[in-house]
Every structure is written in C-alpha cells, then in structure tokens.
Amino acid sequence: MPAYYVAQTLPQHIAEAIACYILVKPSASHTFGDRPPVPKRENSLIPLIGVCKDWRLAIAPLFYRGAFVDPRKDYILEYYEKDMLWLTDIMENNCQGFVQELHINIRVSDLRLSSEDWNTQMPILDTYIGLSAVRSITFILIVHGSWEYKVSQEDQDKSYEENVHNNITATINQIERQVCNRWKVNIFPWNTAGNSGKTMEIFDSLTKRLGGLIGPDPRHLLLTEIKITKPLMSDLSNASLRSISIGRNRGSQLHVELVRQNANSLEELQMCYITTQAVLKMVWNKGTDNHTHIYPRLKTLRITYCSGQRNPAASQPLVNPFPQLRTLICRGHFPFSSPVILVGCRQTLHHLDIDLDPGLLEICAKSNALGKGSFLNLYYASLGWSIRSIHAKRSVSEQLYKMTTDLCAQTQVISIKSCTFENLDSIITRVSFASNLKVLNMGDCSTNIDESISLLCACPQLQKVKLTLRDGDGLGTNRRSMPKLNDIREYQERYKSHSANVSLLSISAIIFANSRRAAEIIVLLVDILDSITLVALNNGKSLRRTKLFNALGYAMKRPPYKGHAVKDVKISVDHWW
C-alpha cells in the first residue's frame, strides 16, 4: 500500500504529533530583551503539506501559525531571512484562519505622511479578513535615522502633528477591528544611529498611545526599552495582567506601579537590566503590618542583569512576597539582602537559578537558606558565580559545587556555572549526587578526560551531560601530537571496569592545542563510556567544528577501536538541549 494511503488512515492527532516531532528541534535560545525571531517558512513541513488534504489540515496550524506584516520587502530583507511567512502570501493560499501570531513593523517616521501616503506604506489590515484566530501580536517600532534630508525645506517646515495623530488613530482602529481577540502583546523599538529630533518626537507621540495598540484587556505584556507614560497607565488601569516582561529598562516609578497594580493577577514577571532599587520598591509596602507587597499567584520570577548595590540597610520584605513561587531566576546579581524569599519558597520552588557573590553567601550561611536538603521539590538547580566577583570564583568553586548538589535529594537537572577546579577528582569523592540526577550541565567548567570519566560514573542515572573538555597529563607529554597507541590501550585497560548511563555527551568548548588531539581524546572518552550514543558539538568558535568533525572520523579508525561500538556513535553539530 502506498505510504500516502497509510498516512490518510491516521487519526488527525497522530498526524499533528508527527508534525510537531519534525518541527520542534533544538535551536539557539532567545535572549530576553532582544527582538524576537520573525515567522518564517518551516521547510521541513512543506513535503507533508503536499501529501493529501488530511495531512494539510493537520500541518497548516503549525506551518501558518505566525505571519509577518511589512510593506517594504526589499528593505526588510536586508535584516531578516528570506524565507519569512508574509501575511499577503498566506492570504493568497486562503490560510489566514490558521494565523495565531502577527509580527508588524511600524516605521515611526512614516507616521508623518498624509493619510493617503500612509495607507500605501502600511498594509491596511481591513483588507485582511479572517484574522479572528490571532491571539498574539508583536509590534516592532522602527526608529530609523533621519528623514529631513530627503524632503524640501518647505516640507520640513510643515506641521505633521495632525498626520501623526490621524495615522496612529487609523492603525489602532484597524488593529482593534481585525485583531480584537489579542491577549498577548509584545512591543520592541528598533533604534538605529542618527535619529533626528523630529523622528524622536513622533516616537514619543506613539508611545503615549500604546494603550490603543495593546488593547483594553491584555493578559500578557512585554515592553522592551519602552518608557511607560501616564496615558498608558490610565489605559491599563483595569487590566488584570498575568505576565509582565520589562526588557532593557532600569525601572521607573511607573514601571513599578504597573507591576504593583497587577500583583493579584500576575503569574509571571520578567525584568532585564532593572535596578535593585526598583525591584525592592515592587515588594516593599510600608502600609502593611509586614511591610511586604504580596503577589499571591506569582509562579515565575526572572531577573537578569540587575544593576545597583545590594544594601542590607534598605527596606526589605519581612515575609515572603511570593508564596506560590515555583521558578526563581536571578542571573548576574541577586537584588535581595534578606533570605526571606529563598527560605519562604523551600516547599514550592521547582526551578532555582541564581548567581552568588561573597555577600550573598554570607547572607545564606547565616540563615542556612542554601543548606543541605533545603528544598523539598527542586527539579532544576543552577548556581553560578556572579560576574561582579569573577576574580574570587576560584576560592569558592568547591563550595559552590557541593552546595548545588546538596540542595535537594530529588533534583533531576543540575547546572554549575563559572567555576574553576584545581582537583575535581577529590571533590567528586566527597560529594553525593542526587540518586535520580538525569541532566548535568558543566559547560562553563573545564574537565580533562580522567575527571570527566570520574564525574559521569559518579552519577548512576545521568543521561545527558554538557562539558568543556581540556587536555590533561595522562596521554603523553607532547600536547601537540596524537596520543600513542600504547597510551590509548593503557587508558582502555585502566577504565575497563568503569560504567555510566550517559547517552548524550554535549561539548560546549575544547581547550586543546589542535583539533586532531581533541578528537583523539573525545573518541577515547566515548569508547571507555560505551553508553554514549550521541556526541553533540555546540555552536562556538573554540570548537573549530569542521576540523574537529573530520578529525573524529579519522580517530575512530585507529587500531585500538577496531570492532568497538564507538564507530556507531552519532556526531551532531549545533545541538542544543
């Protein structure tokens, strides 16, 4: 029976599951605060769309999920990939009913144009019918250079305030009519060099009316480098936001007020490049008995690149402001001087990712906030050393290592960051890993082959590991040459009784004199730990991936590996997990 007949007999949910399996692939993580990736054609799904009508119906919601709106294709293709999914193309295929996410570029300087010219520059959403399925909309506000030099002095002197007001109103009305079911709104400015004063005046006019673009009742709001104005606060006064993301902003008083007024509904709060003082204002409430502003439903708190000094004398919450917190991420700097959050979330936290420094270590030591068995239900534990104290990290690496592994007996994923070990073998013998630890990320900490073997064998249930490999002293004194055959066989004999359960070895970086020697060590490691079936080479300049990839194939053909399973190990490039 032909394959497409078999495909037609599958239930739709099975076809959808197959499509999701093909589509969902590891990719580089998106950094909060950056512009989001725009919708593009998923070429892996195109063959399935052409199988039959049933398969097309199963694939279309995934393939046409996002659409991009921008009139100047020739211009925009200089900045984006060429396989974007344009809303106009989706309309031609009559598939606009599947679109759930819209990405719209708005050139701020074009708002000065007459209504007629604006309508030719900006696609009129009124011509696009059937967009009722759209739930998420992303506005990219392009503040691009100076436009005065392109027009005559007479045109420069004309008043454009009325045009700006009318064009903003027209756009808001079009969005409201066609995308009235939106509940997730992301706003990103795209600033370029050489912006004129008049361009920034138009941008300020637009920011005062962002409430119209956002809508009356949003649930999720992301603002990157956006100044919150009083008109916007007024427009959002009745909103019950479930998630707020503030990107690349130090946090003004109005930012603080926006977060506080949604305290009872917030489930997720993300802040990037915010100040310590702004964070404390969000949780400090002098008008209550415990001086704490409570967020009763907040489950995720993510703070990255926090600036400012941690002041123990500053106003701190007296009780835990996040009683239901499950995910706590504070990278770069921990803003709280009080351990009340870490202590108060011991039973609720599932995901803990924070960077430490001497002051925070002292705070935690006094309260035993990060002591052995502190957390009852921790699934993911990640401790690192703050970039502010990077010169002191060597002296606390062992302490950080032991602290991370002792946080919870149930932890299944552990990440240890920014550590340098003088003798990792001695530390491994004195540390008890969680019995059900399945994933270990030590990509920021370099290990040699002996340390790597000891580490992986010490974790009986470990399935995935990420390492940075460095050269060691055990395979010849000349670190620029290949290991001798006798040295390889001696290693095979020394570790023949060692076993591990790891199936995926992810290599984030290598510290070797050349790729040939690095490949020899990797192949030897995989041969000794024969449970490894996949070696993933992550994206990074230090890997010299092309040379390393070729050298791995050559190393596997050497005599010590004849008849060994190492030849069946798969090598993957750009694999993320």
mmCIF file of N, CA, C and O in Angstrom, residues 167-256:
data_model
loop_
_atom_site.group_PDB
_atom_site.id
_atom_site.type_symbol
_atom_site.label_atom_id
_atom_site.label_comp_id
_atom_site.label_asym_id
_atom_site.label_seq_id
_atom_site.Cartn_x
_atom_site.Cartn_y
_atom_site.Cartn_z
ATOM 1 N N ASN A 167 -2.892 59.064 11.662
ATOM 2 C CA ASN A 167 -2.367 57.762 11.242
ATOM 3 C C ASN A 167 -2.294 56.775 12.397
ATOM 4 O O ASN A 167 -2.545 55.577 12.213
ATOM 5 N N ILE A 168 -1.944 57.265 13.578
ATOM 6 C CA ILE A 168 -1.947 56.388 14.753
ATOM 7 C C ILE A 168 -3.370 55.930 15.044
ATOM 8 O O ILE A 168 -3.622 54.747 15.309
ATOM 9 N N THR A 169 -4.329 56.861 14.968
ATOM 10 C CA THR A 169 -5.730 56.512 15.207
ATOM 11 C C THR A 169 -6.222 55.476 14.196
ATOM 12 O O THR A 169 -6.900 54.507 14.571
ATOM 13 N N ALA A 170 -5.881 55.675 12.923
ATOM 14 C CA ALA A 170 -6.312 54.731 11.889
ATOM 15 C C ALA A 170 -5.729 53.343 12.138
ATOM 16 O O ALA A 170 -6.429 52.329 11.995
ATOM 17 N N THR A 171 -4.463 53.283 12.521
ATOM 18 C CA THR A 171 -3.823 51.997 12.788
ATOM 19 C C THR A 171 -4.454 51.297 13.978
ATOM 20 O O THR A 171 -4.717 50.088 13.951
ATOM 21 N N ILE A 172 -4.711 52.053 15.047
ATOM 22 C CA ILE A 172 -5.348 51.480 16.242
ATOM 23 C C ILE A 172 -6.723 50.918 15.888
ATOM 24 O O ILE A 172 -7.086 49.808 16.300
ATOM 25 N N ASN A 173 -7.488 51.663 15.104
ATOM 26 C CA ASN A 173 -8.822 51.196 14.713
ATOM 27 C C ASN A 173 -8.756 49.929 13.871
ATOM 28 O O ASN A 173 -9.576 49.007 14.027
ATOM 29 N N GLN A 174 -7.780 49.866 12.967
ATOM 30 C CA GLN A 174 -7.631 48.670 12.138
ATOM 31 C C GLN A 174 -7.258 47.457 12.981
ATOM 32 O O GLN A 174 -7.808 46.362 12.794
ATOM 33 N N ILE A 175 -6.347 47.658 13.916
ATOM 34 C CA ILE A 175 -5.944 46.555 14.791
ATOM 35 C C ILE A 175 -7.126 46.082 15.630
ATOM 36 O O ILE A 175 -7.372 44.876 15.778
ATOM 37 N N GLU A 176 -7.871 47.028 16.159
ATOM 38 C CA GLU A 176 -8.987 46.674 17.028
ATOM 39 C C GLU A 176 -10.072 45.910 16.267
ATOM 40 O O GLU A 176 -10.696 44.993 16.809
ATOM 41 N N ARG A 177 -10.302 46.275 15.012
ATOM 42 C CA ARG A 177 -11.338 45.584 14.238
ATOM 43 C C ARG A 177 -10.910 44.178 13.835
ATOM 44 O O ARG A 177 -11.695 43.237 13.905
ATOM 45 N N GLN A 178 -9.655 44.031 13.406
ATOM 46 C CA GLN A 178 -9.229 42.760 12.837
ATOM 47 C C GLN A 178 -8.601 41.816 13.844
ATOM 48 O O GLN A 178 -8.642 40.608 13.661
ATOM 49 N N VAL A 179 -7.979 42.354 14.887
ATOM 50 C CA VAL A 179 -7.268 41.508 15.852
ATOM 51 C C VAL A 179 -7.851 41.779 17.241
ATOM 52 O O VAL A 179 -7.121 42.004 18.204
ATOM 53 N N CYS A 180 -9.158 41.752 17.325
ATOM 54 C CA CYS A 180 -9.830 42.125 18.566
ATOM 55 C C CYS A 180 -9.674 41.071 19.662
ATOM 56 O O CYS A 180 -9.953 41.351 20.832
ATOM 57 N N ASN A 181 -9.226 39.862 19.306
ATOM 58 C CA ASN A 181 -9.099 38.791 20.297
ATOM 59 C C ASN A 181 -7.677 38.664 20.842
ATOM 60 O O ASN A 181 -7.342 37.673 21.487
ATOM 61 N N ARG A 182 -6.838 39.648 20.577
ATOM 62 C CA ARG A 182 -5.449 39.568 21.046
ATOM 63 C C ARG A 182 -5.403 39.685 22.559
ATOM 64 O O ARG A 182 -6.121 40.491 23.158
ATOM 65 N N TRP A 183 -4.586 38.846 23.186
ATOM 66 C CA TRP A 183 -4.402 38.957 24.633
ATOM 67 C C TRP A 183 -2.928 38.912 25.023
ATOM 68 O O TRP A 183 -2.585 39.046 26.184
ATOM 69 N N LYS A 184 -2.063 38.780 24.022
ATOM 70 C CA LYS A 184 -0.629 38.841 24.275
ATOM 71 C C LYS A 184 -0.020 39.874 23.342
ATOM 72 O O LYS A 184 -0.155 39.760 22.123
ATOM 73 N N VAL A 185 0.644 40.892 23.900
ATOM 74 C CA VAL A 185 1.195 41.981 23.105
ATOM 75 C C VAL A 185 2.662 42.193 23.475
ATOM 76 O O VAL A 185 3.002 42.319 24.653
ATOM 77 N N ASN A 186 3.517 42.218 22.447
ATOM 78 C CA ASN A 186 4.946 42.485 22.623
ATOM 79 C C ASN A 186 5.297 43.750 21.850
ATOM 80 O O ASN A 186 4.890 43.897 20.686
ATOM 81 N N ILE A 187 6.041 44.643 22.460
ATOM 82 C CA ILE A 187 6.432 45.884 21.792
ATOM 83 C C ILE A 187 7.949 46.059 21.904
ATOM 84 O O ILE A 187 8.506 46.067 23.007
ATOM 85 N N PHE A 188 8.593 46.184 20.746
ATOM 86 C CA PHE A 188 10.047 46.323 20.677
ATOM 87 C C PHE A 188 10.389 47.544 19.820
ATOM 88 O O PHE A 188 9.976 47.613 18.663
ATOM 89 N N PRO A 189 11.133 48.507 20.321
ATOM 90 C CA PRO A 189 11.661 49.555 19.437
ATOM 91 C C PRO A 189 12.930 49.061 18.749
ATOM 92 O O PRO A 189 13.684 48.262 19.302
ATOM 93 N N TRP A 190 13.120 49.505 17.534
ATOM 94 C CA TRP A 190 14.329 49.158 16.792
ATOM 95 C C TRP A 190 15.022 50.477 16.461
ATOM 96 O O TRP A 190 14.738 51.118 15.469
ATOM 97 N N ASN A 191 15.916 50.877 17.339
ATOM 98 C CA ASN A 191 16.598 52.153 17.174
ATOM 99 C C ASN A 191 17.835 51.989 16.307
ATOM 100 O O ASN A 191 18.565 51.003 16.421
ATOM 101 N N THR A 192 18.069 52.957 15.447
ATOM 102 C CA THR A 192 19.271 52.973 14.632
ATOM 103 C C THR A 192 19.997 54.292 14.856
ATOM 104 O O THR A 192 19.451 55.234 15.420
ATOM 105 N N ALA A 193 21.221 54.332 14.392
ATOM 106 C CA ALA A 193 22.041 55.529 14.611
ATOM 107 C C ALA A 193 21.519 56.698 13.785
ATOM 108 O O ALA A 193 20.933 56.526 12.718
ATOM 109 N N GLY A 194 21.746 57.899 14.279
ATOM 110 C CA GLY A 194 21.427 59.095 13.512
ATOM 111 C C GLY A 194 19.981 59.512 13.550
ATOM 112 O O GLY A 194 19.508 60.189 12.637
ATOM 113 N N ASN A 195 19.230 59.110 14.570
ATOM 114 C CA ASN A 195 17.835 59.523 14.656
ATOM 115 C C ASN A 195 17.739 61.022 14.902
ATOM 116 O O ASN A 195 18.425 61.575 15.756
ATOM 117 N N SER A 196 16.828 61.673 14.168
ATOM 118 C CA SER A 196 16.665 63.116 14.306
ATOM 119 C C SER A 196 15.718 63.444 15.446
ATOM 120 O O SER A 196 14.984 62.589 15.942
ATOM 121 N N GLY A 197 15.735 64.721 15.837
ATOM 122 C CA GLY A 197 14.837 65.150 16.888
ATOM 123 C C GLY A 197 13.383 64.985 16.498
ATOM 124 O O GLY A 197 12.537 64.615 17.319
ATOM 125 N N LYS A 198 13.054 65.236 15.234
ATOM 126 C CA LYS A 198 11.666 65.120 14.791
ATOM 127 C C LYS A 198 11.205 63.662 14.799
ATOM 128 O O LYS A 198 10.044 63.371 15.112
ATOM 129 N N THR A 199 12.095 62.757 14.437
ATOM 130 C CA THR A 199 11.742 61.331 14.488
ATOM 131 C C THR A 199 11.438 60.919 15.916
ATOM 132 O O THR A 199 10.477 60.185 16.168
ATOM 133 N N MET A 200 12.233 61.378 16.860
ATOM 134 C CA MET A 200 12.004 61.019 18.251
ATOM 135 C C MET A 200 10.727 61.669 18.790
ATOM 136 O O MET A 200 10.047 61.100 19.645
ATOM 137 N N GLU A 201 10.377 62.851 18.276
ATOM 138 C CA GLU A 201 9.110 63.470 18.675
ATOM 139 C C GLU A 201 7.929 62.601 18.243
ATOM 140 O O GLU A 201 6.955 62.432 18.984
ATOM 141 N N ILE A 202 7.999 62.064 17.029
ATOM 142 C CA ILE A 202 6.936 61.186 16.546
ATOM 143 C C ILE A 202 6.882 59.916 17.388
ATOM 144 O O ILE A 202 5.803 59.436 17.743
ATOM 145 N N PHE A 203 8.057 59.398 17.738
ATOM 146 C CA PHE A 203 8.107 58.193 18.564
ATOM 147 C C PHE A 203 7.466 58.448 19.931
ATOM 148 O O PHE A 203 6.712 57.617 20.446
ATOM 149 N N ASP A 204 7.740 59.605 20.518
ATOM 150 C CA ASP A 204 7.129 59.950 21.803
ATOM 151 C C ASP A 204 5.613 60.036 21.684
ATOM 152 O O ASP A 204 4.871 59.612 22.590
ATOM 153 N N SER A 205 5.125 60.574 20.565
ATOM 154 C CA SER A 205 3.678 60.646 20.349
ATOM 155 C C SER A 205 3.068 59.255 20.277
ATOM 156 O O SER A 205 1.974 59.011 20.794
ATOM 157 N N LEU A 206 3.800 58.338 19.648
ATOM 158 C CA LEU A 206 3.298 56.966 19.525
ATOM 159 C C LEU A 206 3.283 56.257 20.875
ATOM 160 O O LEU A 206 2.328 55.542 21.206
ATOM 161 N N THR A 207 4.339 56.454 21.687
ATOM 162 C CA THR A 207 4.402 55.765 22.977
ATOM 163 C C THR A 207 3.282 56.212 23.910
ATOM 164 O O THR A 207 2.845 55.440 24.768
ATOM 165 N N LYS A 208 2.809 57.458 23.748
ATOM 166 C CA LYS A 208 1.714 57.939 24.593
ATOM 167 C C LYS A 208 0.390 57.274 24.254
ATOM 168 O O LYS A 208 -0.564 57.360 25.030
ATOM 169 N N ARG A 209 0.326 56.616 23.090
ATOM 170 C CA ARG A 209 -0.932 55.990 22.666
ATOM 171 C C ARG A 209 -0.776 54.482 22.492
ATOM 172 O O ARG A 209 -1.542 53.858 21.756
ATOM 173 N N LEU A 210 0.222 53.915 23.156
ATOM 174 C CA LEU A 210 0.433 52.473 23.045
ATOM 175 C C LEU A 210 -0.742 51.681 23.600
ATOM 176 O O LEU A 210 -0.960 50.531 23.217
ATOM 177 N N GLY A 211 -1.494 52.296 24.503
ATOM 178 C CA GLY A 211 -2.639 51.592 25.070
ATOM 179 C C GLY A 211 -3.626 51.140 24.017
ATOM 180 O O GLY A 211 -4.253 50.091 24.134
ATOM 181 N N GLY A 212 -3.779 51.953 22.944
ATOM 182 C CA GLY A 212 -4.668 51.572 21.855
ATOM 183 C C GLY A 212 -4.176 50.360 21.098
ATOM 184 O O GLY A 212 -4.966 49.506 20.667
ATOM 185 N N LEU A 213 -2.851 50.253 20.898
ATOM 186 C CA LEU A 213 -2.294 49.082 20.225
ATOM 187 C C LEU A 213 -2.365 47.849 21.120
ATOM 188 O O LEU A 213 -2.577 46.732 20.641
ATOM 189 N N ILE A 214 -2.172 48.063 22.420
ATOM 190 C CA ILE A 214 -2.170 46.933 23.363
ATOM 191 C C ILE A 214 -3.568 46.355 23.521
ATOM 192 O O ILE A 214 -3.754 45.140 23.569
ATOM 193 N N GLY A 215 -4.575 47.221 23.597
ATOM 194 C CA GLY A 215 -5.935 46.733 23.759
ATOM 195 C C GLY A 215 -6.436 46.907 25.182
ATOM 196 O O GLY A 215 -5.656 47.161 26.112
ATOM 197 N N PRO A 216 -7.744 46.751 25.374
ATOM 198 C CA PRO A 216 -8.337 47.050 26.679
ATOM 199 C C PRO A 216 -8.100 46.002 27.745
ATOM 200 O O PRO A 216 -8.145 46.307 28.942
ATOM 201 N N ASP A 217 -7.887 44.756 27.366
ATOM 202 C CA ASP A 217 -7.805 43.698 28.381
ATOM 203 C C ASP A 217 -6.716 42.686 28.044
ATOM 204 O O ASP A 217 -6.988 41.509 27.796
ATOM 205 N N PRO A 218 -5.447 43.115 28.019
ATOM 206 C CA PRO A 218 -4.366 42.158 27.721
ATOM 207 C C PRO A 218 -4.096 41.251 28.920
ATOM 208 O O PRO A 218 -4.370 41.614 30.062
ATOM 209 N N ARG A 219 -3.580 40.076 28.628
ATOM 210 C CA ARG A 219 -3.185 39.159 29.704
ATOM 211 C C ARG A 219 -1.665 39.088 29.843
ATOM 212 O O ARG A 219 -1.148 38.849 30.921
ATOM 213 N N HIS A 220 -0.969 39.245 28.705
ATOM 214 C CA HIS A 220 0.493 39.138 28.705
ATOM 215 C C HIS A 220 1.061 40.356 27.980
ATOM 216 O O HIS A 220 0.676 40.640 26.849
ATOM 217 N N LEU A 221 1.981 41.049 28.614
ATOM 218 C CA LEU A 221 2.532 42.282 28.060
ATOM 219 C C LEU A 221 4.046 42.268 28.178
ATOM 220 O O LEU A 221 4.592 42.039 29.257
ATOM 221 N N LEU A 222 4.715 42.516 27.048
ATOM 222 C CA LEU A 222 6.174 42.606 27.023
ATOM 223 C C LEU A 222 6.565 43.957 26.451
ATOM 224 O O LEU A 222 6.169 44.302 25.338
ATOM 225 N N LEU A 223 7.318 44.734 27.213
ATOM 226 C CA LEU A 223 7.785 46.052 26.800
ATOM 227 C C LEU A 223 9.301 46.080 26.874
ATOM 228 O O LEU A 223 9.875 45.932 27.952
ATOM 229 N N THR A 224 9.953 46.260 25.742
ATOM 230 C CA THR A 224 11.413 46.326 25.699
ATOM 231 C C THR A 224 11.849 47.745 25.358
ATOM 232 O O THR A 224 11.473 48.281 24.309
ATOM 233 N N GLU A 225 12.601 48.360 26.243
ATOM 234 C CA GLU A 225 13.092 49.730 26.048
ATOM 235 C C GLU A 225 11.947 50.711 25.802
ATOM 236 O O GLU A 225 12.081 51.642 25.005
ATOM 237 N N ILE A 226 10.832 50.479 26.452
ATOM 238 C CA ILE A 226 9.663 51.344 26.288
ATOM 239 C C ILE A 226 9.432 52.122 27.580
ATOM 240 O O ILE A 226 9.349 51.541 28.661
ATOM 241 N N LYS A 227 9.316 53.434 27.451
ATOM 242 C CA LYS A 227 9.023 54.289 28.597
ATOM 243 C C LYS A 227 7.522 54.247 28.858
ATOM 244 O O LYS A 227 6.715 54.528 27.967
ATOM 245 N N ILE A 228 7.163 53.894 30.070
ATOM 246 C CA ILE A 228 5.751 53.865 30.422
ATOM 247 C C ILE A 228 5.284 55.282 30.745
ATOM 248 O O ILE A 228 5.917 56.001 31.524
ATOM 249 N N THR A 229 4.169 55.685 30.116
ATOM 250 C CA THR A 229 3.642 57.022 30.300
ATOM 251 C C THR A 229 2.366 56.963 31.144
ATOM 252 O O THR A 229 1.758 55.910 31.315
ATOM 253 N N LYS A 230 1.954 58.121 31.645
ATOM 254 C CA LYS A 230 0.717 58.177 32.429
ATOM 255 C C LYS A 230 -0.501 57.802 31.599
ATOM 256 O O LYS A 230 -1.408 57.123 32.108
ATOM 257 N N PRO A 231 -0.586 58.224 30.306
ATOM 258 C CA PRO A 231 -1.724 57.755 29.497
ATOM 259 C C PRO A 231 -1.773 56.234 29.373
ATOM 260 O O PRO A 231 -2.854 55.644 29.403
ATOM 261 N N LEU A 232 -0.615 55.596 29.232
ATOM 262 C CA LEU A 232 -0.599 54.140 29.146
ATOM 263 C C LEU A 232 -1.055 53.517 30.456
ATOM 264 O O LEU A 232 -1.830 52.544 30.463
ATOM 265 N N MET A 233 -0.608 54.069 31.574
ATOM 266 C CA MET A 233 -1.052 53.566 32.876
ATOM 267 C C MET A 233 -2.562 53.701 33.017
ATOM 268 O O MET A 233 -3.238 52.820 33.553
ATOM 269 N N SER A 234 -3.106 54.821 32.520
ATOM 270 C CA SER A 234 -4.550 55.015 32.586
ATOM 271 C C SER A 234 -5.281 53.995 31.731
ATOM 272 O O SER A 234 -6.306 53.443 32.143
ATOM 273 N N ASP A 235 -4.742 53.703 30.534
ATOM 274 C CA ASP A 235 -5.375 52.725 29.639
ATOM 275 C C ASP A 235 -5.346 51.322 30.240
ATOM 276 O O ASP A 235 -6.224 50.500 29.953
ATOM 277 N N LEU A 236 -4.326 51.035 31.049
ATOM 278 C CA LEU A 236 -4.174 49.694 31.611
ATOM 279 C C LEU A 236 -4.681 49.606 33.048
ATOM 280 O O LEU A 236 -4.437 48.606 33.729
ATOM 281 N N SER A 237 -5.392 50.622 33.492
ATOM 282 C CA SER A 237 -5.800 50.678 34.899
ATOM 283 C C SER A 237 -6.740 49.537 35.281
ATOM 284 O O SER A 237 -6.764 49.107 36.438
ATOM 285 N N ASN A 238 -7.530 49.048 34.323
ATOM 286 C CA ASN A 238 -8.479 47.972 34.616
ATOM 287 C C ASN A 238 -7.984 46.607 34.159
ATOM 288 O O ASN A 238 -8.732 45.627 34.201
ATOM 289 N N ALA A 239 -6.748 46.547 33.683
ATOM 290 C CA ALA A 239 -6.214 45.272 33.186
ATOM 291 C C ALA A 239 -5.854 44.353 34.346
ATOM 292 O O ALA A 239 -5.562 44.804 35.455
ATOM 293 N N SER A 240 -5.939 43.066 34.077
ATOM 294 C CA SER A 240 -5.502 42.058 35.054
ATOM 295 C C SER A 240 -4.451 41.196 34.375
ATOM 296 O O SER A 240 -4.719 40.087 33.900
ATOM 297 N N LEU A 241 -3.247 41.744 34.284
ATOM 298 C CA LEU A 241 -2.171 41.093 33.550
ATOM 299 C C LEU A 241 -1.689 39.848 34.278
ATOM 300 O O LEU A 241 -1.478 39.861 35.487
ATOM 301 N N ARG A 242 -1.506 38.763 33.506
ATOM 302 C CA ARG A 242 -0.966 37.533 34.073
ATOM 303 C C ARG A 242 0.549 37.490 33.958
ATOM 304 O O ARG A 242 1.204 36.813 34.756
ATOM 305 N N SER A 243 1.096 38.158 32.952
ATOM 306 C CA SER A 243 2.559 38.200 32.836
ATOM 307 C C SER A 243 2.987 39.577 32.364
ATOM 308 O O SER A 243 2.332 40.182 31.504
ATOM 309 N N ILE A 244 4.061 40.067 32.937
ATOM 310 C CA ILE A 244 4.669 41.336 32.547
ATOM 311 C C ILE A 244 6.152 41.091 32.326
ATOM 312 O O ILE A 244 6.823 40.481 33.160
ATOM 313 N N SER A 245 6.663 41.578 31.196
ATOM 314 C CA SER A 245 8.088 41.485 30.892
ATOM 315 C C SER A 245 8.598 42.888 30.595
ATOM 316 O O SER A 245 8.077 43.556 29.694
ATOM 317 N N ILE A 246 9.583 43.335 31.356
ATOM 318 C CA ILE A 246 10.181 44.652 31.182
ATOM 319 C C ILE A 246 11.614 44.443 30.736
ATOM 320 O O ILE A 246 12.450 43.961 31.506
ATOM 321 N N GLY A 247 11.915 44.777 29.487
ATOM 322 C CA GLY A 247 13.229 44.499 28.932
ATOM 323 C C GLY A 247 14.057 45.746 28.725
ATOM 324 O O GLY A 247 13.558 46.766 28.234
ATOM 325 N N ARG A 248 15.318 45.672 29.114
ATOM 326 C CA ARG A 248 16.286 46.745 28.871
ATOM 327 C C ARG A 248 15.775 48.100 29.366
ATOM 328 O O ARG A 248 15.791 49.096 28.651
ATOM 329 N N ASN A 249 15.303 48.102 30.603
ATOM 330 C CA ASN A 249 14.845 49.340 31.214
ATOM 331 C C ASN A 249 15.174 49.287 32.696
ATOM 332 O O ASN A 249 14.933 48.286 33.352
ATOM 333 N N ARG A 250 15.694 50.382 33.232
ATOM 334 C CA ARG A 250 16.139 50.403 34.628
ATOM 335 C C ARG A 250 14.974 50.345 35.607
ATOM 336 O O ARG A 250 15.152 49.990 36.757
ATOM 337 N N GLY A 251 13.781 50.667 35.146
ATOM 338 C CA GLY A 251 12.610 50.559 36.000
ATOM 339 C C GLY A 251 12.228 51.876 36.642
ATOM 340 O O GLY A 251 12.700 52.206 37.732
ATOM 341 N N SER A 252 11.369 52.645 35.971
ATOM 342 C CA SER A 252 10.910 53.918 36.511
ATOM 343 C C SER A 252 9.827 53.674 37.554
ATOM 344 O O SER A 252 9.373 52.546 37.768
ATOM 345 N N GLN A 253 9.378 54.741 38.177
ATOM 346 C CA GLN A 253 8.311 54.632 39.158
ATOM 347 C C GLN A 253 7.036 54.093 38.517
ATOM 348 O O GLN A 253 6.291 53.329 39.130
ATOM 349 N N LEU A 254 6.786 54.465 37.254
ATOM 350 C CA LEU A 254 5.592 53.964 36.560
ATOM 351 C C LEU A 254 5.719 52.483 36.231
ATOM 352 O O LEU A 254 4.710 51.759 36.217
ATOM 353 N N HIS A 255 6.923 52.010 35.943
ATOM 354 C CA HIS A 255 7.125 50.568 35.769
ATOM 355 C C HIS A 255 6.767 49.837 37.065
ATOM 356 O O HIS A 255 6.099 48.801 37.047
ATOM 357 N N VAL A 256 7.238 50.387 38.169
ATOM 358 C CA VAL A 256 6.954 49.781 39.470
ATOM 359 C C VAL A 256 5.448 49.761 39.723
ATOM 360 O O VAL A 256 4.881 48.755 40.168
#
